[in-house]
Short mmCIF file of C-alpha atoms in Angstrom, two decimals:
data_model
loop_
_atom_site.label_atom_id
_atom_site.label_comp_id
_atom_site.label_asym_id
_atom_site.label_seq_id
_atom_site.Cartn_x
_atom_site.Cartn_y
_atom_site.Cartn_z
CA MET R 1 27.91 -15.69 12.79
CA LYS R 2 24.90 -14.11 14.52
CA LYS R 3 21.43 -15.10 13.40
CA VAL R 4 19.84 -12.28 11.39
CA ARG R 5 17.09 -10.53 13.34
CA VAL R 6 15.22 -7.53 11.95
CA ARG R 7 12.17 -5.57 13.05
CA PHE R 8 9.33 -3.59 11.54
CA ALA R 9 8.44 -0.92 14.09
CA PRO R 10 5.41 1.17 13.07
CA SER R 11 3.76 3.88 15.17
CA PRO R 12 -0.03 3.31 15.30
CA THR R 13 -1.21 6.80 14.41
CA GLY R 14 -3.24 6.18 11.23
CA PHE R 15 -3.42 4.15 8.02
CA MET R 16 -0.33 2.27 6.83
CA HIS R 17 1.51 4.39 4.26
CA VAL R 18 2.99 2.52 1.30
CA GLY R 19 6.43 3.68 2.48
CA ASN R 20 5.91 1.84 5.78
CA ALA R 21 4.63 -1.21 3.91
CA ARG R 22 7.80 -1.23 1.78
CA THR R 23 9.91 -1.02 4.95
CA ALA R 24 8.01 -4.01 6.38
CA LEU R 25 8.48 -5.92 3.12
CA PHE R 26 12.23 -5.27 2.83
CA ASN R 27 12.73 -6.35 6.47
CA TYR R 28 10.65 -9.48 5.84
CA LEU R 29 12.49 -10.40 2.62
CA PHE R 30 15.90 -9.82 4.20
CA ALA R 31 14.99 -11.99 7.20
CA ARG R 32 13.58 -14.84 5.13
CA HIS R 33 16.46 -14.73 2.60
CA ASN R 34 18.95 -15.06 5.47
CA LYS R 35 16.90 -17.66 7.42
CA GLY R 36 16.45 -15.08 10.16
CA ASP R 37 13.65 -13.64 12.31
CA PHE R 38 11.17 -10.92 11.37
CA ILE R 39 9.87 -9.09 14.44
CA LEU R 40 6.86 -6.79 14.69
CA ARG R 41 7.22 -4.09 17.32
CA ILE R 42 4.37 -1.62 17.85
CA GLU R 43 5.93 1.71 18.87
CA ASP R 44 3.04 3.13 20.88
CA THR R 45 4.77 5.25 23.54
CA ASP R 46 3.19 8.47 22.22
CA LEU R 47 -0.08 8.10 24.12
CA ASP R 48 -1.50 11.39 22.80
CA ARG R 49 -1.38 10.17 19.19
CA HIS R 50 -2.08 6.51 19.92
CA ASN R 51 -4.91 4.93 17.92
CA GLU R 52 -5.97 1.39 18.85
CA LYS R 53 -7.78 0.95 15.52
CA ALA R 54 -4.48 1.70 13.79
CA VAL R 55 -2.87 -1.09 15.85
CA GLU R 56 -5.53 -3.53 14.64
CA SER R 57 -5.01 -2.28 11.09
CA ILE R 58 -1.24 -3.00 11.28
CA PHE R 59 -1.91 -6.64 12.17
CA GLU R 60 -4.63 -6.94 9.53
CA ILE R 61 -2.55 -5.39 6.73
CA LEU R 62 0.55 -7.50 7.46
CA ASN R 63 -1.62 -10.63 7.48
CA TRP R 64 -3.31 -9.55 4.23
CA LEU R 65 0.08 -8.96 2.58
CA GLY R 66 1.29 -12.35 3.82
CA LEU R 67 4.20 -10.93 5.85
CA GLU R 68 4.29 -13.43 8.70
CA TYR R 69 6.13 -12.16 11.79
CA ASP R 70 7.95 -14.43 14.25
CA GLU R 71 7.56 -12.32 17.41
CA VAL R 72 5.44 -9.33 18.40
CA TYR R 73 5.99 -6.64 21.06
CA ARG R 74 4.31 -3.42 22.21
CA GLN R 75 6.45 -0.66 23.68
CA SER R 76 3.60 0.56 25.90
CA GLU R 77 3.94 -2.74 27.83
CA ARG R 78 7.68 -2.23 28.44
CA PHE R 79 7.90 1.03 30.45
CA ASP R 80 9.32 -0.76 33.53
CA ILE R 81 12.15 -2.12 31.38
CA TYR R 82 13.05 1.33 30.04
CA LYS R 83 13.11 2.93 33.51
CA LYS R 84 16.09 0.97 34.74
CA TYR R 85 18.15 2.05 31.71
CA VAL R 86 17.20 5.69 32.31
CA ASP R 87 18.38 5.28 35.92
CA TYR R 88 21.67 3.80 34.69
CA LEU R 89 22.38 6.81 32.43
CA LEU R 90 21.56 9.24 35.26
CA GLU R 91 23.82 7.38 37.71
CA LYS R 92 26.73 7.27 35.27
CA GLY R 93 26.41 10.95 34.39
CA TYR R 94 25.36 10.33 30.77
CA ALA R 95 21.99 12.01 31.37
CA TYR R 96 20.53 14.79 33.51
CA GLU R 97 17.28 16.50 34.48
CA CYS R 98 16.37 19.61 32.49
CA TYR R 99 13.86 22.13 33.90
CA CYS R 100 13.76 24.58 30.99
CA THR R 101 10.26 25.79 30.09
CA LYS R 102 8.89 25.86 26.54
CA GLU R 103 9.24 29.64 26.60
CA GLU R 104 12.90 29.46 27.63
CA LEU R 105 13.64 26.93 24.91
CA GLU R 106 11.86 29.08 22.32
CA ASN R 107 13.89 32.16 23.35
CA MET R 108 17.09 30.10 23.16
CA LYS R 109 16.19 29.09 19.60
CA LYS R 110 15.33 32.69 18.57
CA GLU R 111 18.67 34.01 19.86
CA GLN R 112 20.59 31.35 17.94
CA LEU R 113 18.70 32.04 14.71
CA LYS R 114 19.37 35.80 15.14
CA LYS R 115 23.09 35.03 15.20
CA GLY R 116 22.79 32.74 12.17
CA LEU R 117 23.44 29.63 14.24
CA PRO R 118 21.58 26.30 13.89
CA PRO R 119 19.14 25.74 16.79
CA ARG R 120 20.51 23.48 19.54
CA TYR R 121 20.01 23.00 23.25
CA THR R 122 22.82 24.86 25.04
CA GLY R 123 23.14 22.53 28.02
CA LYS R 124 21.78 25.16 30.39
CA CYS R 125 20.65 22.57 32.97
CA ARG R 126 23.68 20.27 32.70
CA ASN R 127 25.27 21.28 35.97
CA LEU R 128 22.37 22.27 38.20
CA THR R 129 23.02 21.80 41.92
CA LYS R 130 20.67 19.82 44.14
CA GLU R 131 19.44 23.09 45.67
CA GLU R 132 18.74 24.65 42.26
CA LYS R 133 16.74 21.59 41.24
CA GLU R 134 14.68 21.72 44.43
CA LYS R 135 13.92 25.39 43.87
CA LEU R 136 12.75 24.72 40.29
CA LYS R 137 10.57 21.84 41.47
CA LYS R 138 8.91 24.13 44.03
CA GLU R 139 8.01 26.45 41.14
CA GLY R 140 5.98 23.52 39.76
CA ARG R 141 8.41 22.64 36.99
CA LYS R 142 8.54 19.01 35.89
CA PRO R 143 11.84 17.98 34.33
CA VAL R 144 12.57 16.14 31.13
CA ILE R 145 15.66 13.95 31.03
CA ARG R 146 18.32 14.77 28.44
CA PHE R 147 21.21 12.70 27.15
CA LYS R 148 24.56 14.46 27.52
CA LEU R 149 26.30 14.63 24.16
CA PRO R 150 30.08 14.20 24.02
CA GLU R 151 32.00 17.24 22.72
CA ASN R 152 33.03 17.28 19.04
CA GLU R 153 32.83 13.53 18.51
CA LYS R 154 32.69 12.15 14.97
CA ILE R 155 29.90 9.62 14.51
CA VAL R 156 30.55 7.46 11.46
CA TRP R 157 28.83 4.35 10.15
CA GLU R 158 28.77 2.44 6.90
CA ASP R 159 25.16 2.39 5.83
CA LEU R 160 24.25 -0.73 3.81
CA VAL R 161 22.33 1.43 1.31
CA LYS R 162 23.71 4.97 1.56
CA GLY R 163 27.40 4.14 2.07
CA VAL R 164 29.62 5.89 4.64
CA LEU R 165 27.73 8.58 6.61
CA GLU R 166 29.33 10.97 9.09
CA PHE R 167 27.97 13.39 11.69
CA ASP R 168 29.56 15.58 14.35
CA SER R 169 28.11 15.50 17.85
CA SER R 170 28.23 19.31 17.93
CA ASN R 171 25.79 19.51 14.99
CA ILE R 172 22.90 17.25 15.99
CA GLY R 173 20.81 19.69 18.03
CA GLY R 174 22.50 19.53 21.41
CA ASP R 175 21.67 17.32 24.39
CA PHE R 176 18.47 15.55 23.37
CA VAL R 177 15.44 14.51 25.41
CA ILE R 178 15.17 10.81 26.27
CA VAL R 179 12.25 11.06 28.76
CA ARG R 180 9.37 13.55 28.60
CA SER R 181 8.19 15.54 31.62
CA ASN R 182 5.27 13.07 32.02
CA GLY R 183 7.77 10.22 32.50
CA ILE R 184 7.21 8.64 29.07
CA PRO R 185 10.49 7.77 27.29
CA VAL R 186 10.93 9.03 23.71
CA TYR R 187 11.57 7.27 20.42
CA ASN R 188 15.35 7.63 20.11
CA PHE R 189 15.85 6.13 23.56
CA VAL R 190 13.40 3.22 23.56
CA VAL R 191 14.39 1.94 20.10
CA VAL R 192 17.98 1.50 21.25
CA ILE R 193 16.89 -0.41 24.38
CA ASP R 194 14.50 -2.61 22.40
CA ASP R 195 16.85 -3.27 19.49
CA HIS R 196 19.56 -4.36 21.95
CA LEU R 197 17.31 -6.55 24.12
CA MET R 198 15.67 -8.10 21.04
CA ASN R 199 19.10 -8.87 19.51
CA ILE R 200 18.37 -6.88 16.36
CA THR R 201 21.27 -7.29 13.93
CA HIS R 202 20.09 -5.01 11.11
CA VAL R 203 17.98 -1.84 11.35
CA ILE R 204 16.27 -1.40 7.96
CA ARG R 205 14.14 1.74 7.75
CA GLY R 206 13.38 4.87 5.71
CA GLU R 207 16.02 7.51 5.04
CA ASP R 208 14.02 10.02 7.10
CA HIS R 209 15.57 8.24 10.11
CA ILE R 210 19.18 9.05 9.12
CA SER R 211 19.22 12.09 11.42
CA ASN R 212 18.16 9.86 14.36
CA THR R 213 20.98 7.39 13.81
CA PRO R 214 23.92 9.41 15.29
CA LYS R 215 21.92 9.97 18.49
CA GLN R 216 21.14 6.26 18.71
CA ILE R 217 24.77 5.28 18.07
CA LEU R 218 25.87 7.52 20.96
CA LEU R 219 23.36 5.77 23.23
CA TYR R 220 24.74 2.37 22.19
CA LYS R 221 28.21 3.59 23.09
CA ALA R 222 27.05 4.92 26.47
CA PHE R 223 25.67 1.46 27.30
CA ASN R 224 28.76 -0.21 25.80
CA TRP R 225 26.54 -2.32 23.52
CA ASP R 226 27.18 -3.72 20.04
CA ILE R 227 25.81 -1.41 17.35
CA PRO R 228 23.57 -3.06 14.71
CA LYS R 229 24.10 -2.49 11.00
CA PHE R 230 21.94 0.27 9.51
CA ALA R 231 20.26 0.35 6.09
CA HIS R 232 18.28 3.48 5.19
CA LEU R 233 15.88 2.98 2.30
CA PRO R 234 15.43 5.69 -0.36
CA ILE R 235 12.59 8.17 -0.19
CA ILE R 236 9.52 7.48 -2.37
CA LEU R 237 8.55 10.26 -4.79
CA GLY R 238 5.50 10.83 -6.97
CA LYS R 239 5.81 10.92 -10.76
CA ASP R 240 6.40 14.69 -10.53
CA LYS R 241 9.53 13.98 -8.39
CA SER R 242 8.00 15.57 -5.27
CA LYS R 243 7.57 13.65 -2.00
CA LEU R 244 4.71 11.16 -2.25
CA SER R 245 1.59 12.60 -0.64
CA LYS R 246 -2.22 12.54 -0.82
CA ARG R 247 -2.20 14.86 -3.83
CA HIS R 248 -0.64 12.02 -5.85
CA GLY R 249 -3.71 9.86 -5.12
CA SER R 250 -3.88 6.80 -2.87
CA THR R 251 -0.93 6.44 -0.49
CA SER R 252 -2.14 3.89 2.09
CA VAL R 253 -2.24 0.12 1.78
CA GLU R 254 -5.86 0.19 2.98
CA GLU R 255 -6.83 2.39 0.01
CA PHE R 256 -5.18 0.08 -2.52
CA ARG R 257 -6.80 -2.93 -0.87
CA SER R 258 -10.26 -1.34 -1.04
CA LYS R 259 -9.72 -0.49 -4.72
CA GLY R 260 -9.23 -4.17 -5.50
CA TYR R 261 -5.48 -4.66 -5.78
CA LEU R 262 -4.24 -8.15 -4.92
CA PRO R 263 -1.77 -8.54 -2.03
CA GLU R 264 0.71 -10.35 -4.30
CA SER R 265 0.54 -7.47 -6.80
CA LEU R 266 1.23 -4.87 -4.11
CA ILE R 267 4.12 -6.97 -2.75
CA ASN R 268 5.63 -7.21 -6.25
CA PHE R 269 5.17 -3.47 -6.85
CA LEU R 270 6.57 -2.38 -3.47
CA ALA R 271 9.61 -4.62 -3.90
CA LEU R 272 10.54 -2.72 -7.06
CA LEU R 273 10.45 0.66 -5.29
CA GLY R 274 14.20 1.06 -4.99
CA TRP R 275 15.30 -2.55 -5.52
CA TYR R 276 16.01 -4.78 -8.50
CA PRO R 277 17.71 -8.19 -8.34
CA ASN R 278 21.38 -8.83 -8.97
CA GLU R 279 21.77 -9.44 -12.70
CA LYS R 280 23.85 -12.61 -12.41
CA LEU R 281 21.53 -14.25 -9.88
CA TYR R 282 18.44 -13.10 -11.77
CA LYS R 283 19.62 -14.73 -15.01
CA GLU R 284 19.29 -18.14 -13.38
CA ILE R 285 15.51 -17.81 -13.02
CA SER R 286 14.64 -15.23 -15.69
CA GLN R 287 14.43 -17.75 -18.55
CA LYS R 288 11.37 -19.32 -16.92
CA LYS R 289 9.64 -15.96 -16.40
CA GLU R 290 6.90 -14.45 -18.56
CA HIS R 291 7.86 -10.88 -17.67
CA PRO R 292 11.07 -9.48 -16.13
CA GLU R 293 9.25 -7.39 -13.50
CA ILE R 294 6.78 -9.99 -12.26
CA PHE R 295 7.90 -11.79 -9.09
CA THR R 296 6.23 -14.19 -6.69
CA LYS R 297 6.95 -13.75 -2.98
CA GLU R 298 9.10 -16.89 -3.08
CA GLU R 299 11.22 -15.46 -5.93
CA LEU R 300 11.64 -12.18 -4.05
CA ILE R 301 12.87 -14.04 -0.96
CA GLU R 302 15.37 -15.98 -3.08
CA LEU R 303 16.70 -12.87 -4.86
CA PHE R 304 16.56 -10.14 -2.22
CA ASP R 305 19.82 -8.53 -1.10
CA LEU R 306 20.31 -5.09 0.45
CA LYS R 307 23.31 -4.60 -1.87
CA ASP R 308 20.83 -4.26 -4.73
CA VAL R 309 18.84 -1.43 -3.13
CA ASN R 310 19.36 1.79 -5.08
CA PRO R 311 20.12 4.78 -2.80
CA ALA R 312 18.43 7.18 -5.26
CA PRO R 313 14.74 8.14 -4.73
CA ALA R 314 12.15 5.60 -5.91
CA ILE R 315 9.32 6.76 -8.19
CA PHE R 316 5.79 5.66 -7.30
CA ASP R 317 3.98 4.99 -10.59
CA THR R 318 0.55 3.36 -10.30
CA THR R 319 0.62 2.57 -14.04
CA LYS R 320 3.12 -0.15 -13.19
CA LEU R 321 0.97 -1.34 -10.29
CA ASP R 322 -2.04 -1.59 -12.64
CA PHE R 323 0.00 -3.68 -15.08
CA ILE R 324 1.25 -6.02 -12.33
CA ASN R 325 -2.27 -6.41 -10.92
CA GLU R 326 -3.74 -7.18 -14.35
CA PHE R 327 -1.04 -9.82 -14.85
CA PHE R 328 -1.71 -11.57 -11.54
CA ILE R 329 -5.50 -11.50 -12.01
CA ARG R 330 -5.18 -13.15 -15.43
CA LYS R 331 -3.01 -15.92 -13.97
CA LEU R 332 -5.35 -16.83 -11.10
CA ASP R 333 -7.45 -19.97 -11.37
CA LEU R 334 -11.17 -19.28 -10.98
CA ASP R 335 -11.44 -20.71 -7.45
CA THR R 336 -8.59 -18.48 -6.22
CA LEU R 337 -10.03 -15.43 -7.98
CA TYR R 338 -13.39 -16.16 -6.33
CA LYS R 339 -11.68 -16.34 -2.89
CA HIS R 340 -10.03 -12.96 -3.55
CA LEU R 341 -13.41 -11.49 -4.47
CA LYS R 342 -14.96 -12.85 -1.26
CA GLU R 343 -12.17 -11.15 0.73
CA PHE R 344 -12.47 -7.94 -1.30
CA VAL R 345 -16.18 -7.44 -0.56
CA LYS R 346 -15.39 -7.46 3.18
CA VAL R 347 -13.74 -4.04 2.80
CA ARG R 348 -16.41 -2.60 0.49
CA GLU R 349 -19.95 -1.65 1.45
CA ASP R 350 -21.13 -1.26 -2.16
CA PHE R 351 -20.25 -4.82 -3.26
CA ASP R 352 -21.14 -8.19 -1.77
CA ILE R 353 -21.32 -11.88 -2.67
CA LYS R 354 -23.64 -14.13 -0.66
CA GLU R 355 -24.01 -17.88 -1.09
CA ILE R 356 -27.57 -19.07 -0.45
CA GLY R 357 -27.67 -22.77 -1.29
CA ASP R 358 -26.69 -23.07 -4.96
CA THR R 359 -27.57 -19.44 -5.61
CA LEU R 360 -25.16 -16.52 -5.56
CA VAL R 361 -26.61 -13.13 -4.68
CA ILE R 362 -24.35 -10.42 -6.08
CA LYS R 363 -24.73 -6.90 -4.71
CA ILE R 364 -23.48 -4.12 -7.00
CA LYS R 365 -24.10 -0.63 -5.62
CA ASP R 366 -27.83 -0.54 -4.75
CA LYS R 367 -28.88 -3.53 -6.91
CA GLU R 368 -28.83 -7.29 -6.32
CA PHE R 369 -28.47 -9.98 -8.99
CA LYS R 370 -29.03 -13.70 -8.61
CA THR R 371 -27.05 -16.32 -10.50
CA ASP R 372 -25.41 -19.69 -9.94
CA LYS R 373 -21.70 -20.36 -9.38
CA LYS R 374 -21.20 -21.94 -12.81
CA THR R 375 -22.60 -18.86 -14.59
CA PHE R 376 -20.63 -16.58 -12.27
CA TYR R 377 -17.37 -18.41 -13.05
CA LYS R 378 -18.13 -18.29 -16.76
CA ALA R 379 -18.73 -14.53 -16.51
CA ILE R 380 -15.46 -13.76 -14.72
CA ASP R 381 -13.52 -16.12 -16.99
CA LEU R 382 -14.85 -14.35 -20.11
CA THR R 383 -14.10 -10.89 -18.78
CA ARG R 384 -10.89 -11.32 -16.73
CA ASN R 385 -8.68 -9.81 -19.47
CA TYR R 386 -10.49 -6.51 -18.95
CA TYR R 387 -9.76 -6.25 -15.22
CA LYS R 388 -7.17 -3.90 -13.76
CA THR R 389 -8.55 -4.41 -10.25
CA LEU R 390 -11.14 -6.57 -8.48
CA GLU R 391 -13.45 -3.56 -8.55
CA ASP R 392 -13.62 -3.96 -12.35
CA VAL R 393 -15.06 -7.47 -11.91
CA PHE R 394 -18.29 -5.97 -10.60
CA VAL R 395 -18.46 -3.40 -13.41
CA TYR R 396 -18.42 -6.18 -16.00
CA LEU R 397 -20.62 -8.51 -13.95
CA LYS R 398 -23.35 -5.88 -13.97
CA GLU R 399 -23.16 -5.80 -17.76
CA LEU R 400 -23.47 -9.58 -17.93
CA LEU R 401 -25.99 -10.36 -15.19
CA THR R 402 -28.82 -7.92 -15.89
CA ASP R 403 -30.84 -7.44 -19.06
CA LYS R 404 -32.33 -4.19 -17.76
CA PHE R 405 -30.17 -1.10 -18.00
CA GLU R 406 -30.31 2.61 -18.71
CA ILE R 407 -28.91 4.06 -21.93
CA ASP R 408 -26.07 6.56 -21.50
CA LYS R 409 -26.56 10.11 -22.74
CA LYS R 410 -23.62 9.75 -25.13
CA ALA R 411 -25.10 6.52 -26.49
CA LEU R 412 -28.46 8.22 -27.08
CA GLU R 413 -26.68 11.08 -28.82
CA PHE R 414 -24.97 8.58 -31.13
CA ILE R 415 -28.33 7.04 -32.09
CA LYS R 416 -29.85 10.47 -32.78
CA THR R 417 -26.94 11.66 -34.92
CA ASN R 418 -26.72 8.41 -36.90
CA PRO R 419 -30.21 7.77 -38.35
CA GLU R 420 -29.20 4.41 -39.84
CA SER R 421 -28.62 3.07 -36.28
CA ILE R 422 -32.27 2.01 -35.73
CA LYS R 423 -32.29 0.17 -39.07
CA VAL R 424 -29.12 -1.71 -38.03
CA ILE R 425 -30.69 -2.72 -34.70
CA GLU R 426 -33.98 -3.79 -36.32
CA LYS R 427 -32.13 -5.85 -38.92
CA PHE R 428 -29.97 -7.43 -36.20
CA PHE R 429 -33.10 -8.31 -34.17
CA GLU R 430 -34.72 -9.85 -37.22
CA LYS R 431 -31.70 -12.04 -38.02
CA VAL R 432 -31.05 -13.13 -34.41
CA LYS R 433 -34.59 -14.57 -34.21
CA LEU R 434 -33.85 -16.76 -37.24
CA GLU R 435 -30.78 -18.42 -35.69
CA GLN R 436 -31.02 -21.67 -33.75
CA VAL R 437 -27.94 -20.85 -31.65
CA LEU R 438 -26.24 -17.50 -31.11
CA ASN R 439 -22.48 -17.65 -30.71
CA LYS R 440 -19.36 -15.91 -32.05
CA ASP R 441 -19.63 -17.58 -35.46
CA THR R 442 -23.32 -16.84 -36.01
CA PHE R 443 -22.80 -13.26 -34.80
CA LYS R 444 -20.03 -12.83 -37.37
CA LYS R 445 -22.32 -14.17 -40.09
CA ILE R 446 -25.20 -11.85 -39.07
CA VAL R 447 -22.95 -8.77 -39.05
CA LYS R 448 -21.62 -9.58 -42.53
CA SER R 449 -25.11 -9.87 -43.96
CA ILE R 450 -26.23 -6.56 -42.34
CA GLN R 451 -23.13 -4.86 -43.72
CA LYS R 452 -23.96 -6.11 -47.19
CA GLU R 453 -27.68 -5.25 -47.04
CA LEU R 454 -27.48 -1.80 -45.41
CA LYS R 455 -24.08 -0.74 -46.80
CA VAL R 456 -22.76 0.22 -43.35
CA LYS R 457 -19.50 -0.77 -41.69
CA GLY R 458 -17.19 -0.04 -38.77
CA LYS R 459 -18.56 2.09 -35.94
CA LYS R 460 -21.87 2.73 -37.72
CA LEU R 461 -22.45 -1.01 -37.87
CA TYR R 462 -21.16 -2.20 -34.49
CA MET R 463 -21.99 0.74 -32.23
CA PRO R 464 -25.81 0.56 -32.63
CA ILE R 465 -25.71 -3.16 -31.72
CA ARG R 466 -23.55 -2.42 -28.66
CA ILE R 467 -25.88 0.37 -27.52
CA ALA R 468 -28.96 -1.84 -27.94
CA LEU R 469 -27.34 -4.64 -25.90
CA THR R 470 -25.56 -2.64 -23.17
CA GLY R 471 -26.70 1.00 -23.27
CA LYS R 472 -23.03 2.07 -23.52
CA LEU R 473 -20.49 3.10 -26.14
CA GLN R 474 -17.77 0.89 -24.62
CA GLY R 475 -17.49 -2.50 -22.99
CA LEU R 476 -16.76 -6.14 -23.69
CA GLU R 477 -16.02 -7.42 -27.16
CA LEU R 478 -19.45 -7.85 -28.73
CA ASP R 479 -18.90 -11.45 -29.83
CA THR R 480 -17.80 -12.38 -26.26
CA LEU R 481 -20.84 -10.67 -24.76
CA ILE R 482 -23.27 -12.25 -27.22
CA GLU R 483 -21.87 -15.75 -26.77
CA PHE R 484 -22.25 -15.40 -22.99
CA LEU R 485 -25.81 -14.04 -23.19
CA GLY R 486 -27.12 -16.52 -25.73
CA LYS R 487 -30.08 -16.05 -28.07
CA GLU R 488 -32.88 -15.69 -25.49
CA ARG R 489 -31.16 -12.98 -23.42
CA VAL R 490 -30.02 -11.05 -26.52
CA ILE R 491 -33.65 -10.98 -27.69
CA ASN R 492 -34.76 -9.80 -24.22
CA ARG R 493 -32.25 -6.94 -24.33
CA LEU R 494 -33.30 -5.92 -27.82
CA LYS R 495 -36.96 -5.91 -26.76
CA ASN R 496 -36.08 -3.74 -23.74
CA PHE R 497 -34.23 -1.35 -26.02
CA PHE R 498 -37.24 -0.93 -28.31
CA LEU R 499 -39.53 -0.47 -25.29
CA LYS R 500 -37.29 2.34 -24.06
CA GLY R 501 -37.43 3.86 -27.52
CA GLU R 502 -41.24 3.83 -27.50
CA LYS R 503 -41.29 5.51 -24.08
CA ASN R 504 -38.91 8.19 -25.27
CA ASP R 505 -40.95 8.95 -28.41
#
């Protein structure tokens, strides 16, 4: 049995779409599950759209996701290889030079549409004589090279996801271009050459490539090569069931990375876009799992099988991604979480963490805060259950690391419309000063006594204290915040609140 060899073959024209990332992941999982090879091939023959930064981004994103490739190739370095296979097709009569102009092709298309026919190349240049070609060249025409389609041939393959698919050679657009007029070979041609020479056994890609497959199969047959197995992954839709696009929010891996999603969370989420493990196999490991939809990369490798890929469209729901990310963040030990934060700030200009001796300098937006690693770890440990993303870490750190803050408009409005609020804050200040230590238990005791003395409860009791300590209507649990701050810092915050009140009078 042949060793499994698969490839991820992105075109470097921009950011990596989540659909491409899923394709990379499914290829990677299939290769590792079958003890095979995962190959990265940069398809950069379209020099007009080529973007070298996008090439760098592909390498960076795959490394960030932890999808280690075994070999890497660039099509732009293989033009000499492709040329000899073009020459072979020309010699054998499987291909020919076409001198049709854009205008002629457009008129051909218009005539066909007028007659209610699907647009296709008519084969006008199939049988040009040597003299006719010379004449056209003298006019300054540069030919493309087209592959000559066989007449009325059925092209059938059993897709590993979609099942049996069938096309007719008369309905795939006519003789198709394999080399542009500038001498650069096109996608459908070079992928066949590369997949053969690289011994690719399985072509796993998005279903938008189904229409390319019959053309590629005909090329395999012309070369008398073995045809790999094909697996076309389902399209990804937004929650509204329309094709996933920018209007649904973030769609690139780079965007999710910069928002603070962990690579393991994104891997888990992408794996579930159209795949779920075989029930029987899954039962063997599910008893040890905390949640049925949380998977490590190792578990995904163990469980992954193309048979379990659903051919129906996959729905992209970031609510699930948020849940998965929260779960993974909560499970990280503090050292690992800190490493993730150090990586995260590299892709954000508004956040930073610098180590200067024993001091950590934390940049949040336009402010810097100094602390030590022990206090920093304590802060993230206390607040980690509130994080959906790594970005949230800095939101809560700001609340914990600075005693100077502005009071929100809504918080001020609450104070103004609830006159007993100032009395609650004054009473709280008075009682805090009497305590030796301020922790969850002493806070509970203080609140009970204020409730009894002032006859207030619920929001009218807790909200004034929150506003005085944070300037906001929402945030950490008050007892958690107060225990972290301790008596001295709580008093500082209360003093700052009263100073602000005096300035506003």
